[in-house]
Amino acid sequence: QQQVKQSPQSLIVQKGGISIINCAYENTAFDYFPWYQQFPGKGPALLIAIRPDVSEKKEGRFTISFNKSAKQFSLHIMDSQPGDSATYFCAASATGGYNKLIFGAGTRLAVHP
Amino acid sequence: DTGVSQDPRHKITKRGQNVTFRCDPISEHNRLYWYRQTLGQGPEFLTYFQNEAQLEKSRLLSDRFSAERPKGSFSTLEIQRTEQGDSAMYLCASSLAGQAFFGQGTRLTVV
């Protein structure tokens, strides 16, 4: 019940394309869903986050779509750039993010020029 | 730099030795978390503090691991009698209003 399942494991996108990463969860107590971006040798950096009272949140080229009934959420990266090449992690937490984060296994994104 | 700071960035130790890592959170953040990340995996929760109180410990945190946060400021994570399986990136994060910000991590290699 604590797991967050993330797919795909790896993704190759052409420059300018849309990158889509999906996550699913089981624990209905989760109420905060952030996405983190991690470059090699660095710590994860918070990218964007959503709470279940909205179905979509957009920040620049990054959009989270959230489907509460399906217990799924996804990250869309529009106009993907080579600089977006990194590992992306979805996560979930209960009590609005104040509790521990449960992370997915990660998606390695490569954006080819 | 006002981000989460971790020291050292890299540590190589021999099996059986003790190691200690330090984390300095963002100054006004009252919650501090430790995670462990192995290659190709997402971070796994180890423990967290609210101010100086340690509120939760994962079952991953064996009795060889101990964490402290004296006075609710910086935190230390000590691993006693290190094993090769302890080799990982140890990440610290701090938060104030639910958003967690991570440090650069300490890469531990046990040889």
PDB file of N, CA, C and O in Angstrom, chain A residues 32 36 38 41-46 49 51 57 89 96-106, chain B residues 9 31 33 35 37 40-43 45 48 56 89 91 95-104:
ATOM      1  N   TYR A  32      -0.477  14.496  -1.432  1.00  0.00           N
ATOM      2  CA  TYR A  32       0.508  15.440  -1.956  1.00  0.00           C
ATOM      3  C   TYR A  32       1.403  14.664  -2.899  1.00  0.00           C
ATOM      4  O   TYR A  32       1.935  13.604  -2.527  1.00  0.00           O
ATOM      5  N   TYR A  36      10.227  15.225  -8.815  1.00  0.00           N
ATOM      6  CA  TYR A  36      11.592  15.683  -8.621  1.00  0.00           C
ATOM      7  C   TYR A  36      12.419  15.357  -9.861  1.00  0.00           C
ATOM      8  O   TYR A  36      12.206  14.338 -10.522  1.00  0.00           O
ATOM      9  N   GLN A  38      16.435  14.865 -11.082  1.00  0.00           N
ATOM     10  CA  GLN A  38      17.762  14.604 -10.523  1.00  0.00           C
ATOM     11  C   GLN A  38      18.784  14.422 -11.627  1.00  0.00           C
ATOM     12  O   GLN A  38      18.608  13.591 -12.521  1.00  0.00           O
ATOM     13  N   GLY A  41      24.914  12.693  -9.777  1.00  0.00           N
ATOM     14  CA  GLY A  41      25.755  13.241  -8.725  1.00  0.00           C
ATOM     15  C   GLY A  41      25.125  14.358  -7.920  1.00  0.00           C
ATOM     16  O   GLY A  41      25.784  14.942  -7.051  1.00  0.00           O
ATOM     17  N   LYS A  42      23.866  14.675  -8.198  1.00  0.00           N
ATOM     18  CA  LYS A  42      23.181  15.763  -7.497  1.00  0.00           C
ATOM     19  C   LYS A  42      22.005  15.212  -6.703  1.00  0.00           C
ATOM     20  O   LYS A  42      21.528  14.114  -6.951  1.00  0.00           O
ATOM     21  N   GLY A  43      21.508  16.009  -5.770  1.00  0.00           N
ATOM     22  CA  GLY A  43      20.305  15.635  -5.058  1.00  0.00           C
ATOM     23  C   GLY A  43      19.068  15.936  -5.888  1.00  0.00           C
ATOM     24  O   GLY A  43      19.120  16.729  -6.827  1.00  0.00           O
ATOM     25  N   PRO A  44      17.943  15.313  -5.566  1.00  0.00           N
ATOM     26  CA  PRO A  44      16.700  15.597  -6.300  1.00  0.00           C
ATOM     27  C   PRO A  44      16.267  17.044  -6.093  1.00  0.00           C
ATOM     28  O   PRO A  44      16.378  17.576  -4.979  1.00  0.00           O
ATOM     29  N   ALA A  45      15.761  17.661  -7.148  1.00  0.00           N
ATOM     30  CA  ALA A  45      15.279  19.043  -7.080  1.00  0.00           C
ATOM     31  C   ALA A  45      13.777  19.051  -7.342  1.00  0.00           C
ATOM     32  O   ALA A  45      13.312  18.458  -8.328  1.00  0.00           O
ATOM     33  N   LEU A  46      13.032  19.707  -6.476  1.00  0.00           N
ATOM     34  CA  LEU A  46      11.580  19.789  -6.636  1.00  0.00           C
ATOM     35  C   LEU A  46      11.242  20.539  -7.913  1.00  0.00           C
ATOM     36  O   LEU A  46      11.706  21.657  -8.142  1.00  0.00           O
ATOM     37  N   ALA A  49       4.469  20.209  -7.999  1.00  0.00           N
ATOM     38  CA  ALA A  49       3.709  19.327  -7.105  1.00  0.00           C
ATOM     39  C   ALA A  49       2.223  19.637  -7.234  1.00  0.00           C
ATOM     40  O   ALA A  49       1.841  20.756  -7.610  1.00  0.00           O
ATOM     41  N   ARG A  51      -1.853  18.752  -5.407  1.00  0.00           N
ATOM     42  CA  ARG A  51      -2.691  18.179  -4.361  1.00  0.00           C
ATOM     43  C   ARG A  51      -3.984  17.709  -5.013  1.00  0.00           C
ATOM     44  O   ARG A  51      -4.370  18.237  -6.057  1.00  0.00           O
ATOM     45  N   LYS A  57      -2.046  20.835 -13.016  1.00  0.00           N
ATOM     46  CA  LYS A  57      -1.262  22.001 -12.607  1.00  0.00           C
ATOM     47  C   LYS A  57      -0.160  22.200 -13.619  1.00  0.00           C
ATOM     48  O   LYS A  57       0.521  21.248 -13.999  1.00  0.00           O
ATOM     49  N   PHE A  89      11.616  11.576 -10.776  1.00  0.00           N
ATOM     50  CA  PHE A  89      10.968  10.749  -9.766  1.00  0.00           C
ATOM     51  C   PHE A  89       9.621  11.345  -9.403  1.00  0.00           C
ATOM     52  O   PHE A  89       9.531  12.539  -9.103  1.00  0.00           O
ATOM     53  N   GLY A  96      -0.459  16.252   3.447  1.00  0.00           N
ATOM     54  CA  GLY A  96      -0.045  17.450   2.735  1.00  0.00           C
ATOM     55  C   GLY A  96       1.436  17.616   2.520  1.00  0.00           C
ATOM     56  O   GLY A  96       1.914  18.727   2.291  1.00  0.00           O
ATOM     57  N   GLY A  97       2.194  16.548   2.574  1.00  0.00           N
ATOM     58  CA  GLY A  97       3.627  16.653   2.330  1.00  0.00           C
ATOM     59  C   GLY A  97       4.446  16.773   3.594  1.00  0.00           C
ATOM     60  O   GLY A  97       5.672  16.755   3.542  1.00  0.00           O
ATOM     61  N   TYR A  98       3.817  16.879   4.734  1.00  0.00           N
ATOM     62  CA  TYR A  98       4.564  17.012   5.981  1.00  0.00           C
ATOM     63  C   TYR A  98       5.172  15.687   6.417  1.00  0.00           C
ATOM     64  O   TYR A  98       6.099  15.663   7.206  1.00  0.00           O
ATOM     65  N   ASN A  99       4.629  14.589   5.912  1.00  0.00           N
ATOM     66  CA  ASN A  99       5.178  13.281   6.234  1.00  0.00           C
ATOM     67  C   ASN A  99       6.238  12.883   5.217  1.00  0.00           C
ATOM     68  O   ASN A  99       6.525  13.610   4.274  1.00  0.00           O
ATOM     69  N   LYS A 100       6.778  11.696   5.420  1.00  0.00           N
ATOM     70  CA  LYS A 100       7.813  11.190   4.525  1.00  0.00           C
ATOM     71  C   LYS A 100       7.277  11.074   3.103  1.00  0.00           C
ATOM     72  O   LYS A 100       6.081  10.895   2.878  1.00  0.00           O
ATOM     73  N   LEU A 101       8.183  11.188   2.156  1.00  0.00           N
ATOM     74  CA  LEU A 101       7.869  10.986   0.749  1.00  0.00           C
ATOM     75  C   LEU A 101       8.136   9.532   0.377  1.00  0.00           C
ATOM     76  O   LEU A 101       9.158   8.968   0.750  1.00  0.00           O
ATOM     77  N   ILE A 102       7.215   8.956  -0.387  1.00  0.00           N
ATOM     78  CA  ILE A 102       7.405   7.625  -0.961  1.00  0.00           C
ATOM     79  C   ILE A 102       7.677   7.847  -2.441  1.00  0.00           C
ATOM     80  O   ILE A 102       6.822   8.411  -3.146  1.00  0.00           O
ATOM     81  N   PHE A 103       8.845   7.421  -2.894  1.00  0.00           N
ATOM     82  CA  PHE A 103       9.270   7.701  -4.260  1.00  0.00           C
ATOM     83  C   PHE A 103       9.013   6.530  -5.191  1.00  0.00           C
ATOM     84  O   PHE A 103       9.078   5.357  -4.792  1.00  0.00           O
ATOM     85  N   GLY A 104       8.764   6.864  -6.456  1.00  0.00           N
ATOM     86  CA  GLY A 104       8.796   5.862  -7.510  1.00  0.00           C
ATOM     87  C   GLY A 104      10.235   5.511  -7.831  1.00  0.00           C
ATOM     88  O   GLY A 104      11.176   6.129  -7.316  1.00  0.00           O
ATOM     89  N   ALA A 105      10.415   4.531  -8.721  1.00  0.00           N
ATOM     90  CA  ALA A 105      11.763   4.030  -9.035  1.00  0.00           C
ATOM     91  C   ALA A 105      12.520   4.930  -9.997  1.00  0.00           C
ATOM     92  O   ALA A 105      13.725   4.752 -10.192  1.00  0.00           O
ATOM     93  N   GLY A 106      11.836   5.885 -10.608  1.00  0.00           N
ATOM     94  CA  GLY A 106      12.517   6.837 -11.476  1.00  0.00           C
ATOM     95  C   GLY A 106      12.390   6.527 -12.954  1.00  0.00           C
ATOM     96  O   GLY A 106      12.208   5.370 -13.357  1.00  0.00           O
TER      97      GLY A 106
ATOM     98  N   ARG B   9      30.796  15.269   0.904  1.00  0.00           N
ATOM     99  CA  ARG B   9      30.117  14.901  -0.334  1.00  0.00           C
ATOM    100  C   ARG B   9      30.407  13.447  -0.691  1.00  0.00           C
ATOM    101  O   ARG B   9      29.572  12.761  -1.266  1.00  0.00           O
ATOM    102  N   ARG B  31      11.407  20.750   9.800  1.00  0.00           N
ATOM    103  CA  ARG B  31      11.444  19.297   9.569  1.00  0.00           C
ATOM    104  C   ARG B  31      12.688  18.932   8.780  1.00  0.00           C
ATOM    105  O   ARG B  31      13.063  19.617   7.821  1.00  0.00           O
ATOM    106  N   TYR B  33      14.733  15.429   7.108  1.00  0.00           N
ATOM    107  CA  TYR B  33      14.552  14.037   6.710  1.00  0.00           C
ATOM    108  C   TYR B  33      15.876  13.460   6.231  1.00  0.00           C
ATOM    109  O   TYR B  33      16.680  14.160   5.617  1.00  0.00           O
ATOM    110  N   TYR B  35      17.191  10.242   3.794  1.00  0.00           N
ATOM    111  CA  TYR B  35      16.829   9.214   2.818  1.00  0.00           C
ATOM    112  C   TYR B  35      18.104   8.523   2.359  1.00  0.00           C
ATOM    113  O   TYR B  35      19.196   9.080   2.427  1.00  0.00           O
ATOM    114  N   GLN B  37      19.621   6.437  -1.113  1.00  0.00           N
ATOM    115  CA  GLN B  37      19.351   6.150  -2.529  1.00  0.00           C
ATOM    116  C   GLN B  37      20.447   5.264  -3.084  1.00  0.00           C
ATOM    117  O   GLN B  37      21.625   5.619  -3.036  1.00  0.00           O
ATOM    118  N   GLY B  40      20.123   3.619  -9.446  1.00  0.00           N
ATOM    119  CA  GLY B  40      18.976   3.217 -10.254  1.00  0.00           C
ATOM    120  C   GLY B  40      17.668   3.134  -9.509  1.00  0.00           C
ATOM    121  O   GLY B  40      16.672   2.661 -10.062  1.00  0.00           O
ATOM    122  N   GLN B  41      17.656   3.591  -8.270  1.00  0.00           N
ATOM    123  CA  GLN B  41      16.428   3.536  -7.462  1.00  0.00           C
ATOM    124  C   GLN B  41      16.036   4.913  -6.964  1.00  0.00           C
ATOM    125  O   GLN B  41      16.847   5.848  -6.959  1.00  0.00           O
ATOM    126  N   GLY B  42      14.799   5.034  -6.529  1.00  0.00           N
ATOM    127  CA  GLY B  42      14.370   6.272  -5.907  1.00  0.00           C
ATOM    128  C   GLY B  42      14.834   6.337  -4.468  1.00  0.00           C
ATOM    129  O   GLY B  42      15.165   5.305  -3.866  1.00  0.00           O
ATOM    130  N   PRO B  43      14.873   7.527  -3.900  1.00  0.00           N
ATOM    131  CA  PRO B  43      15.252   7.650  -2.482  1.00  0.00           C
ATOM    132  C   PRO B  43      14.287   6.862  -1.589  1.00  0.00           C
ATOM    133  O   PRO B  43      13.085   6.831  -1.840  1.00  0.00           O
ATOM    134  N   PHE B  45      13.031   6.436   2.423  1.00  0.00           N
ATOM    135  CA  PHE B  45      12.965   7.141   3.692  1.00  0.00           C
ATOM    136  C   PHE B  45      13.682   6.373   4.789  1.00  0.00           C
ATOM    137  O   PHE B  45      13.537   5.155   4.920  1.00  0.00           O
ATOM    138  N   TYR B  48      12.910  10.965  10.215  1.00  0.00           N
ATOM    139  CA  TYR B  48      12.744  12.405  10.156  1.00  0.00           C
ATOM    140  C   TYR B  48      12.559  13.012  11.543  1.00  0.00           C
ATOM    141  O   TYR B  48      12.159  12.345  12.490  1.00  0.00           O
ATOM    142  N   GLU B  56       9.839   9.590  13.380  1.00  0.00           N
ATOM    143  CA  GLU B  56       9.612   8.311  12.709  1.00  0.00           C
ATOM    144  C   GLU B  56      10.929   7.737  12.235  1.00  0.00           C
ATOM    145  O   GLU B  56      11.805   8.472  11.798  1.00  0.00           O
ATOM    146  N   MET B  89      23.946   6.583  -1.684  1.00  0.00           N
ATOM    147  CA  MET B  89      23.917   8.038  -1.500  1.00  0.00           C
ATOM    148  C   MET B  89      22.979   8.316  -0.332  1.00  0.00           C
ATOM    149  O   MET B  89      21.835   7.828  -0.322  1.00  0.00           O
ATOM    150  N   LEU B  91      20.879  11.071   1.485  1.00  0.00           N
ATOM    151  CA  LEU B  91      20.308  12.381   1.176  1.00  0.00           C
ATOM    152  C   LEU B  91      19.614  12.961   2.394  1.00  0.00           C
ATOM    153  O   LEU B  91      18.920  12.257   3.122  1.00  0.00           O
ATOM    154  N   SER B  95      12.123  20.761   5.251  1.00  0.00           N
ATOM    155  CA  SER B  95      10.871  21.354   4.781  1.00  0.00           C
ATOM    156  C   SER B  95      10.277  22.235   5.865  1.00  0.00           C
ATOM    157  O   SER B  95      10.545  22.067   7.054  1.00  0.00           O
ATOM    158  N   LEU B  96       9.439  23.164   5.428  1.00  0.00           N
ATOM    159  CA  LEU B  96       8.713  24.019   6.366  1.00  0.00           C
ATOM    160  C   LEU B  96       7.213  23.896   6.144  1.00  0.00           C
ATOM    161  O   LEU B  96       6.464  23.669   7.064  1.00  0.00           O
ATOM    162  N   ALA B  97       6.794  24.039   4.913  1.00  0.00           N
ATOM    163  CA  ALA B  97       5.356  24.024   4.627  1.00  0.00           C
ATOM    164  C   ALA B  97       5.001  22.876   3.695  1.00  0.00           C
ATOM    165  O   ALA B  97       4.198  23.035   2.791  1.00  0.00           O
ATOM    166  N   GLY B  98       5.609  21.738   3.920  1.00  0.00           N
ATOM    167  CA  GLY B  98       5.276  20.554   3.145  1.00  0.00           C
ATOM    168  C   GLY B  98       6.160  20.321   1.947  1.00  0.00           C
ATOM    169  O   GLY B  98       6.242  19.213   1.457  1.00  0.00           O
ATOM    170  N   GLN B  99       6.847  21.345   1.448  1.00  0.00           N
ATOM    171  CA  GLN B  99       7.735  21.155   0.296  1.00  0.00           C
ATOM    172  C   GLN B  99       9.127  20.797   0.794  1.00  0.00           C
ATOM    173  O   GLN B  99       9.729  21.571   1.538  1.00  0.00           O
ATOM    174  N   ALA B 100       9.616  19.628   0.364  1.00  0.00           N
ATOM    175  CA  ALA B 100      10.925  19.152   0.818  1.00  0.00           C
ATOM    176  C   ALA B 100      11.994  19.518  -0.195  1.00  0.00           C
ATOM    177  O   ALA B 100      11.829  19.303  -1.399  1.00  0.00           O
ATOM    178  N   PHE B 101      13.097  20.066   0.318  1.00  0.00           N
ATOM    179  CA  PHE B 101      14.232  20.451  -0.505  1.00  0.00           C
ATOM    180  C   PHE B 101      15.429  19.595  -0.087  1.00  0.00           C
ATOM    181  O   PHE B 101      15.741  19.503   1.097  1.00  0.00           O
ATOM    182  N   PHE B 102      16.069  19.006  -1.082  1.00  0.00           N
ATOM    183  CA  PHE B 102      17.150  18.068  -0.823  1.00  0.00           C
ATOM    184  C   PHE B 102      18.518  18.725  -0.933  1.00  0.00           C
ATOM    185  O   PHE B 102      18.716  19.661  -1.721  1.00  0.00           O
ATOM    186  N   GLY B 103      19.449  18.161  -0.176  1.00  0.00           N
ATOM    187  CA  GLY B 103      20.845  18.511  -0.342  1.00  0.00           C
ATOM    188  C   GLY B 103      21.461  17.696  -1.463  1.00  0.00           C
ATOM    189  O   GLY B 103      20.780  16.912  -2.135  1.00  0.00           O
ATOM    190  N   GLN B 104      22.767  17.886  -1.657  1.00  0.00           N
ATOM    191  CA  GLN B 104      23.482  17.216  -2.747  1.00  0.00           C
ATOM    192  C   GLN B 104      23.800  15.761  -2.414  1.00  0.00           C
ATOM    193  O   GLN B 104      24.176  14.997  -3.295  1.00  0.00           O
TER     194      GLN B 104
END
